[in-house]
Amino acid sequence: MNSPEKNIAEVLTYAELESLVSFIKNVHGFDFSNYSPASLKRRVSRIMQLQRLSLFDLKTLLTNDLEYFETFLMEITVNVTEMFRDPPFFKSVSQHIIPYLRSYQRIKVWNAGCSTGEELYSFSILFAEAGLYDRSFFYGTDINAEVLNYAKNGIYDLQKMKQYSENYQKTGATHTLSDYYTAKYDAASIVHSLKRNVLFSAHNLASEGVFNEFQLISCRNVLIYFNTALQEKVIDLFYHSLANFGFLCLGSKETLRSSEIGRFKVIDRKNNIYQKIA
């Protein structure tokens, strides 16, 4: 067992990480080989340190305990999200994308790496307020089955709604966020009318392909955890998943490389919103 006082950076070597990644792929079919090694090493090392596990112990648990694997997956994948996170981004969507989509009879939205669903429900609110909800369908995907269960339920900590409400008001909203959830005890449940056209399902950006044609794809704060090769692969996946003149939303922390930009028109450089043109 590793000492709890041991430096996290020393818990796991890169060679051991590589063997663990290969092991997980063979046992569970999840391929983390194109994830950022530094980020992955830090997350796995933290788990091993907090739980006082050797690499052998960790592999044994991952082999024999499926529930533990789901928990492990939840810990090493990125699951930080909130409703209307980065309000300027949603304000930009309202200003630049929604007016364009008004002419469409059917609209499909894909939130890739949706985590527990707050961002996808934010999109559904935005589209409902624009009168587009009934002709729209929203897909939320994630590699992690555990967070998808949270997303499907649409029940969140009532205390978090204060921050979510502040985010919402900063988008220039004319309603209150409480119009879109019912409060009971310490929980807030998204209203059923926002769940009618929503589907959450498992999808692995690292290994799975196109599954529909979308007018809008949003994937924020996900690509930064991938290496360059996987980032390029995922951008290509998004390109082929977009309808002609569809929109790709990457948010303020990620951008297209110069080699990729030729297939897109820049709509909002600050919030990295692009439109497929080629």
mmCIF file of C-alpha atoms in Angstrom:
data_model
loop_
_atom_site.group_PDB
_atom_site.id
_atom_site.type_symbol
_atom_site.label_atom_id
_atom_site.label_comp_id
_atom_site.label_asym_id
_atom_site.label_seq_id
_atom_site.Cartn_x
_atom_site.Cartn_y
_atom_site.Cartn_z
ATOM 1 C CA MET A 1 0.000 0.000 0.000
ATOM 2 C CA ASN A 2 1.129 3.568 -0.677
ATOM 3 C CA SER A 3 1.710 5.890 2.241
ATOM 4 C CA PRO A 4 -0.945 8.638 2.432
ATOM 5 C CA GLU A 5 1.814 11.186 2.964
ATOM 6 C CA LYS A 6 3.550 10.279 -0.296
ATOM 7 C CA ASN A 7 3.650 13.037 -2.914
ATOM 8 C CA ILE A 8 0.838 12.520 -5.446
ATOM 9 C CA ALA A 9 3.307 12.913 -8.327
ATOM 10 C CA GLU A 10 5.277 9.920 -6.997
ATOM 11 C CA VAL A 11 2.356 7.525 -6.558
ATOM 12 C CA LEU A 12 2.256 6.418 -10.193
ATOM 13 C CA THR A 13 4.906 6.501 -12.919
ATOM 14 C CA TYR A 14 4.062 7.177 -16.568
ATOM 15 C CA ALA A 15 5.079 3.618 -17.428
ATOM 16 C CA GLU A 16 2.644 2.293 -14.808
ATOM 17 C CA LEU A 17 -0.054 4.626 -16.124
ATOM 18 C CA GLU A 18 0.490 3.271 -19.623
ATOM 19 C CA SER A 19 0.098 -0.295 -18.353
ATOM 20 C CA LEU A 20 -3.088 0.698 -16.487
ATOM 21 C CA VAL A 21 -4.564 2.345 -19.591
ATOM 22 C CA SER A 22 -3.852 -0.830 -21.594
ATOM 23 C CA PHE A 23 -5.356 -2.930 -18.810
ATOM 24 C CA ILE A 24 -8.585 -0.872 -18.708
ATOM 25 C CA LYS A 25 -8.937 -1.087 -22.479
ATOM 26 C CA ASN A 26 -8.547 -4.877 -22.419
ATOM 27 C CA VAL A 27 -10.892 -5.464 -19.473
ATOM 28 C CA HIS A 28 -13.575 -2.803 -19.987
ATOM 29 C CA GLY A 29 -13.118 -1.549 -23.560
ATOM 30 C CA PHE A 30 -12.507 2.075 -22.540
ATOM 31 C CA ASP A 31 -9.507 3.598 -24.314
ATOM 32 C CA PHE A 32 -7.790 6.431 -22.442
ATOM 33 C CA SER A 33 -4.566 6.247 -24.481
ATOM 34 C CA ASN A 34 -5.216 9.612 -26.149
ATOM 35 C CA TYR A 35 -6.106 11.482 -22.983
ATOM 36 C CA SER A 36 -3.608 14.013 -21.681
ATOM 37 C CA PRO A 37 -1.096 11.850 -19.749
ATOM 38 C CA ALA A 38 -0.372 14.545 -17.161
ATOM 39 C CA SER A 39 -4.047 15.093 -16.342
ATOM 40 C CA LEU A 40 -4.830 11.373 -16.273
ATOM 41 C CA LYS A 41 -1.799 10.584 -14.127
ATOM 42 C CA ARG A 42 -2.769 13.257 -11.620
ATOM 43 C CA ARG A 43 -6.339 11.973 -11.282
ATOM 44 C CA VAL A 44 -5.424 8.296 -10.990
ATOM 45 C CA SER A 45 -2.617 9.064 -8.540
ATOM 46 C CA ARG A 46 -5.019 11.025 -6.363
ATOM 47 C CA ILE A 47 -7.423 8.055 -6.231
ATOM 48 C CA MET A 48 -4.600 5.676 -5.331
ATOM 49 C CA GLN A 49 -3.313 7.992 -2.626
ATOM 50 C CA LEU A 50 -6.681 8.741 -1.000
ATOM 51 C CA GLN A 51 -7.730 5.090 -1.043
ATOM 52 C CA ARG A 52 -4.232 3.840 -0.157
ATOM 53 C CA LEU A 53 -4.097 1.517 -3.155
ATOM 54 C CA SER A 54 -1.134 -0.021 -4.903
ATOM 55 C CA LEU A 55 -1.352 -0.467 -8.661
ATOM 56 C CA PHE A 56 -2.031 -4.167 -8.073
ATOM 57 C CA ASP A 57 -4.865 -3.311 -5.655
ATOM 58 C CA LEU A 58 -6.378 -0.896 -8.171
ATOM 59 C CA LYS A 59 -6.268 -3.412 -11.016
ATOM 60 C CA THR A 60 -7.833 -6.065 -8.799
ATOM 61 C CA LEU A 61 -10.744 -3.776 -7.901
ATOM 62 C CA LEU A 62 -11.222 -2.730 -11.520
ATOM 63 C CA THR A 63 -11.350 -6.375 -12.568
ATOM 64 C CA ASN A 64 -13.675 -7.757 -9.911
ATOM 65 C CA ASP A 65 -15.965 -4.891 -8.953
ATOM 66 C CA LEU A 66 -18.027 -3.311 -11.751
ATOM 67 C CA GLU A 67 -19.553 -0.801 -9.339
ATOM 68 C CA TYR A 68 -16.062 0.319 -8.355
ATOM 69 C CA PHE A 69 -15.142 0.734 -12.028
ATOM 70 C CA GLU A 70 -18.130 3.070 -12.501
ATOM 71 C CA THR A 71 -16.996 5.100 -9.494
ATOM 72 C CA PHE A 72 -13.412 5.125 -10.801
ATOM 73 C CA LEU A 73 -14.643 6.305 -14.202
ATOM 74 C CA MET A 74 -16.589 9.108 -12.568
ATOM 75 C CA GLU A 75 -13.478 10.244 -10.685
ATOM 76 C CA ILE A 76 -11.092 10.334 -13.631
ATOM 77 C CA THR A 77 -13.442 11.883 -16.174
ATOM 78 C CA VAL A 78 -14.303 15.556 -15.947
ATOM 79 C CA ASN A 79 -17.719 16.197 -14.365
ATOM 80 C CA VAL A 80 -17.666 19.858 -13.412
ATOM 81 C CA THR A 81 -20.656 21.714 -14.805
ATOM 82 C CA GLU A 82 -23.466 24.089 -13.881
ATOM 83 C CA MET A 83 -26.507 25.665 -15.474
ATOM 84 C CA PHE A 84 -25.708 28.624 -17.733
ATOM 85 C CA ARG A 85 -22.005 28.330 -16.932
ATOM 86 C CA ASP A 86 -20.134 31.254 -18.547
ATOM 87 C CA PRO A 87 -23.200 33.477 -19.154
ATOM 88 C CA PRO A 88 -21.547 35.407 -22.039
ATOM 89 C CA PHE A 89 -21.426 32.142 -23.972
ATOM 90 C CA PHE A 90 -25.182 31.596 -23.667
ATOM 91 C CA LYS A 91 -25.821 35.244 -24.456
ATOM 92 C CA SER A 92 -23.817 34.769 -27.635
ATOM 93 C CA VAL A 93 -25.811 31.658 -28.547
ATOM 94 C CA SER A 94 -29.014 33.699 -28.150
ATOM 95 C CA GLN A 95 -27.669 36.513 -30.302
ATOM 96 C CA HIS A 96 -25.873 34.621 -33.071
ATOM 97 C CA ILE A 97 -27.306 31.111 -33.360
ATOM 98 C CA ILE A 98 -30.962 31.104 -32.324
ATOM 99 C CA PRO A 99 -32.041 33.780 -34.877
ATOM 100 C CA TYR A 100 -30.424 31.693 -37.630
ATOM 101 C CA LEU A 101 -32.171 28.508 -36.496
ATOM 102 C CA ARG A 102 -35.647 30.064 -36.484
ATOM 103 C CA SER A 103 -36.087 29.145 -40.152
ATOM 104 C CA TYR A 104 -35.507 25.417 -39.483
ATOM 105 C CA GLN A 105 -38.461 23.024 -39.199
ATOM 106 C CA ARG A 106 -36.403 20.501 -37.169
ATOM 107 C CA ILE A 107 -33.412 21.311 -34.976
ATOM 108 C CA LYS A 108 -31.072 18.798 -33.370
ATOM 109 C CA VAL A 109 -28.679 19.809 -30.587
ATOM 110 C CA TRP A 110 -25.823 17.659 -29.269
ATOM 111 C CA ASN A 111 -24.142 18.433 -25.961
ATOM 112 C CA ALA A 112 -21.046 16.208 -26.004
ATOM 113 C CA GLY A 113 -19.510 15.489 -22.605
ATOM 114 C CA CYS A 114 -22.747 16.582 -20.945
ATOM 115 C CA SER A 115 -21.823 15.305 -17.467
ATOM 116 C CA THR A 116 -24.828 15.608 -15.118
ATOM 117 C CA GLY A 117 -26.945 17.488 -17.649
ATOM 118 C CA GLU A 118 -27.073 21.070 -16.424
ATOM 119 C CA GLU A 119 -25.742 22.501 -19.685
ATOM 120 C CA LEU A 120 -28.187 20.585 -21.873
ATOM 121 C CA TYR A 121 -31.118 21.742 -19.750
ATOM 122 C CA SER A 122 -29.764 25.280 -20.103
ATOM 123 C CA PHE A 123 -29.978 24.914 -23.882
ATOM 124 C CA SER A 124 -33.510 23.559 -23.608
ATOM 125 C CA ILE A 125 -34.537 26.628 -21.562
ATOM 126 C CA LEU A 126 -32.915 28.944 -24.102
ATOM 127 C CA PHE A 127 -34.751 27.269 -26.976
ATOM 128 C CA ALA A 128 -38.049 27.176 -25.070
ATOM 129 C CA GLU A 129 -37.877 30.915 -24.463
ATOM 130 C CA ALA A 130 -37.197 31.470 -28.163
ATOM 131 C CA GLY A 131 -40.253 29.393 -29.101
ATOM 132 C CA LEU A 132 -38.092 26.681 -30.693
ATOM 133 C CA TYR A 133 -38.393 23.866 -28.161
ATOM 134 C CA ASP A 134 -41.231 21.943 -29.801
ATOM 135 C CA ARG A 135 -39.283 21.567 -33.059
ATOM 136 C CA SER A 136 -35.983 20.791 -31.353
ATOM 137 C CA PHE A 137 -34.468 17.615 -29.940
ATOM 138 C CA PHE A 138 -31.583 17.623 -27.464
ATOM 139 C CA TYR A 139 -29.013 14.855 -27.140
ATOM 140 C CA GLY A 140 -26.670 14.720 -24.155
ATOM 141 C CA THR A 141 -23.831 12.199 -24.238
ATOM 142 C CA ASP A 142 -21.058 11.238 -21.874
ATOM 143 C CA ILE A 143 -18.676 8.337 -21.361
ATOM 144 C CA ASN A 144 -19.819 7.974 -17.763
ATOM 145 C CA ALA A 145 -23.047 6.045 -17.071
ATOM 146 C CA GLU A 146 -23.203 7.298 -13.478
ATOM 147 C CA VAL A 147 -23.428 10.987 -14.397
ATOM 148 C CA LEU A 148 -25.921 10.186 -17.149
ATOM 149 C CA ASN A 149 -28.285 8.784 -14.519
ATOM 150 C CA TYR A 150 -28.155 12.129 -12.700
ATOM 151 C CA ALA A 151 -28.807 13.910 -15.973
ATOM 152 C CA LYS A 152 -31.821 11.752 -16.837
ATOM 153 C CA ASN A 153 -33.377 12.411 -13.429
ATOM 154 C CA GLY A 154 -32.802 16.155 -13.718
ATOM 155 C CA ILE A 155 -32.775 16.593 -9.941
ATOM 156 C CA TYR A 156 -30.189 18.949 -8.471
ATOM 157 C CA ASP A 157 -29.154 20.374 -5.121
ATOM 158 C CA LEU A 158 -31.462 23.292 -4.351
ATOM 159 C CA GLN A 159 -28.531 25.219 -2.861
ATOM 160 C CA LYS A 160 -26.814 25.250 -6.249
ATOM 161 C CA MET A 161 -29.786 26.950 -7.846
ATOM 162 C CA LYS A 162 -28.755 30.293 -6.371
ATOM 163 C CA GLN A 163 -25.550 30.289 -8.437
ATOM 164 C CA TYR A 164 -27.392 28.896 -11.439
ATOM 165 C CA SER A 165 -29.989 31.676 -11.127
ATOM 166 C CA GLU A 166 -27.253 34.311 -11.056
ATOM 167 C CA ASN A 167 -25.720 32.813 -14.186
ATOM 168 C CA TYR A 168 -29.114 32.772 -15.866
ATOM 169 C CA GLN A 169 -29.839 36.433 -15.105
ATOM 170 C CA LYS A 170 -26.457 37.428 -16.553
ATOM 171 C CA THR A 171 -27.500 36.011 -19.924
ATOM 172 C CA GLY A 172 -30.064 38.814 -20.181
ATOM 173 C CA ALA A 173 -32.953 36.561 -19.160
ATOM 174 C CA THR A 174 -36.416 38.044 -18.725
ATOM 175 C CA HIS A 175 -37.782 35.131 -16.674
ATOM 176 C CA THR A 176 -36.613 33.611 -13.405
ATOM 177 C CA LEU A 177 -34.925 30.209 -13.290
ATOM 178 C CA SER A 178 -37.469 29.021 -10.717
ATOM 179 C CA ASP A 179 -40.002 28.916 -13.583
ATOM 180 C CA TYR A 180 -38.170 25.834 -14.838
ATOM 181 C CA TYR A 181 -37.900 23.664 -11.751
ATOM 182 C CA THR A 182 -39.994 22.548 -8.806
ATOM 183 C CA ALA A 183 -38.492 22.679 -5.343
ATOM 184 C CA LYS A 184 -39.101 20.022 -2.733
ATOM 185 C CA TYR A 185 -37.115 19.904 0.501
ATOM 186 C CA ASP A 186 -33.480 20.377 -0.554
ATOM 187 C CA ALA A 187 -33.889 19.284 -4.187
ATOM 188 C CA ALA A 188 -34.786 21.074 -7.408
ATOM 189 C CA SER A 189 -36.383 19.008 -10.180
ATOM 190 C CA ILE A 190 -36.354 20.227 -13.785
ATOM 191 C CA VAL A 191 -39.936 20.552 -15.047
ATOM 192 C CA HIS A 192 -41.236 17.768 -17.259
ATOM 193 C CA SER A 193 -41.875 20.099 -20.198
ATOM 194 C CA LEU A 194 -38.098 20.571 -20.560
ATOM 195 C CA LYS A 195 -37.469 16.808 -20.538
ATOM 196 C CA ARG A 196 -39.906 15.805 -23.290
ATOM 197 C CA ASN A 197 -37.436 16.341 -26.129
ATOM 198 C CA VAL A 198 -34.259 15.347 -24.294
ATOM 199 C CA LEU A 199 -32.296 12.111 -24.555
ATOM 200 C CA PHE A 200 -29.188 11.189 -22.572
ATOM 201 C CA SER A 201 -27.029 8.274 -23.707
ATOM 202 C CA ALA A 202 -23.485 6.911 -23.486
ATOM 203 C CA HIS A 203 -21.026 7.925 -26.212
ATOM 204 C CA ASN A 204 -17.245 7.766 -26.182
ATOM 205 C CA LEU A 205 -15.683 10.626 -28.138
ATOM 206 C CA ALA A 206 -12.391 8.749 -28.233
ATOM 207 C CA SER A 207 -13.694 5.677 -30.037
ATOM 208 C CA GLU A 208 -17.232 6.117 -31.375
ATOM 209 C CA GLY A 209 -18.408 7.813 -34.543
ATOM 210 C CA VAL A 210 -21.188 9.958 -36.008
ATOM 211 C CA PHE A 211 -24.685 9.012 -34.846
ATOM 212 C CA ASN A 212 -26.843 11.850 -36.206
ATOM 213 C CA GLU A 213 -26.802 15.162 -38.065
ATOM 214 C CA PHE A 214 -26.958 18.256 -35.883
ATOM 215 C CA GLN A 215 -27.619 21.964 -36.287
ATOM 216 C CA LEU A 216 -25.715 22.730 -33.076
ATOM 217 C CA ILE A 217 -22.960 20.855 -31.242
ATOM 218 C CA SER A 218 -21.620 22.089 -27.914
ATOM 219 C CA CYS A 219 -18.536 20.581 -26.300
ATOM 220 C CA ARG A 220 -16.967 22.820 -23.678
ATOM 221 C CA ASN A 221 -14.097 22.108 -21.294
ATOM 222 C CA VAL A 222 -13.588 18.592 -22.638
ATOM 223 C CA LEU A 223 -10.986 18.812 -25.407
ATOM 224 C CA ILE A 224 -8.405 20.330 -23.057
ATOM 225 C CA TYR A 225 -8.090 16.908 -21.401
ATOM 226 C CA PHE A 226 -7.220 15.179 -24.713
ATOM 227 C CA ASN A 227 -3.876 15.066 -26.493
ATOM 228 C CA THR A 228 -3.465 16.780 -29.872
ATOM 229 C CA ALA A 229 -4.207 13.680 -31.950
ATOM 230 C CA LEU A 230 -7.475 12.979 -30.142
ATOM 231 C CA GLN A 231 -8.484 16.647 -30.252
ATOM 232 C CA GLU A 232 -8.106 16.593 -34.043
ATOM 233 C CA LYS A 233 -10.053 13.322 -34.272
ATOM 234 C CA VAL A 234 -12.925 14.712 -32.185
ATOM 235 C CA ILE A 235 -13.095 17.970 -34.172
ATOM 236 C CA ASP A 236 -13.322 15.865 -37.342
ATOM 237 C CA LEU A 237 -16.121 13.862 -35.710
ATOM 238 C CA PHE A 238 -17.988 17.069 -34.912
ATOM 239 C CA TYR A 239 -17.463 18.372 -38.461
ATOM 240 C CA HIS A 240 -19.008 15.253 -39.979
ATOM 241 C CA SER A 241 -21.812 15.300 -37.388
ATOM 242 C CA LEU A 242 -22.857 18.842 -38.288
ATOM 243 C CA ALA A 243 -25.406 19.659 -40.955
ATOM 244 C CA ASN A 244 -24.284 22.195 -43.545
ATOM 245 C CA PHE A 245 -24.092 25.603 -41.866
ATOM 246 C CA GLY A 246 -24.468 23.993 -38.440
ATOM 247 C CA PHE A 247 -22.773 25.541 -35.419
ATOM 248 C CA LEU A 248 -19.898 24.209 -33.302
ATOM 249 C CA CYS A 249 -19.581 25.702 -29.807
ATOM 250 C CA LEU A 250 -16.308 25.125 -27.933
ATOM 251 C CA GLY A 251 -16.464 27.863 -25.285
ATOM 252 C CA SER A 252 -13.812 30.293 -24.115
ATOM 253 C CA LYS A 253 -11.141 27.745 -23.137
ATOM 254 C CA GLU A 254 -10.800 25.826 -26.415
ATOM 255 C CA THR A 255 -10.296 26.856 -30.016
ATOM 256 C CA LEU A 256 -9.856 25.419 -33.481
ATOM 257 C CA ARG A 257 -6.337 25.140 -34.851
ATOM 258 C CA SER A 258 -5.364 26.952 -38.036
ATOM 259 C CA SER A 259 -5.406 23.618 -39.907
ATOM 260 C CA GLU A 260 -9.072 23.128 -38.946
ATOM 261 C CA ILE A 261 -10.420 26.645 -39.315
ATOM 262 C CA GLY A 262 -10.791 26.490 -43.109
ATOM 263 C CA ARG A 263 -13.899 24.337 -42.812
ATOM 264 C CA PHE A 264 -15.598 26.813 -40.465
ATOM 265 C CA LYS A 265 -16.588 30.460 -40.274
ATOM 266 C CA VAL A 266 -15.772 32.226 -36.996
ATOM 267 C CA ILE A 267 -19.007 33.502 -35.448
ATOM 268 C CA ASP A 268 -17.706 34.532 -32.012
ATOM 269 C CA ARG A 269 -13.950 34.433 -31.484
ATOM 270 C CA LYS A 270 -14.102 35.036 -27.725
ATOM 271 C CA ASN A 271 -16.553 32.199 -27.056
ATOM 272 C CA ASN A 272 -15.190 30.041 -29.897
ATOM 273 C CA ILE A 273 -18.436 29.590 -31.794
ATOM 274 C CA TYR A 274 -18.028 28.438 -35.392
ATOM 275 C CA GLN A 275 -20.273 27.672 -38.341
ATOM 276 C CA LYS A 276 -19.602 24.822 -40.778
ATOM 277 C CA ILE A 277 -19.177 26.272 -44.277
ATOM 278 C CA ALA A 278 -17.334 23.619 -46.317
#
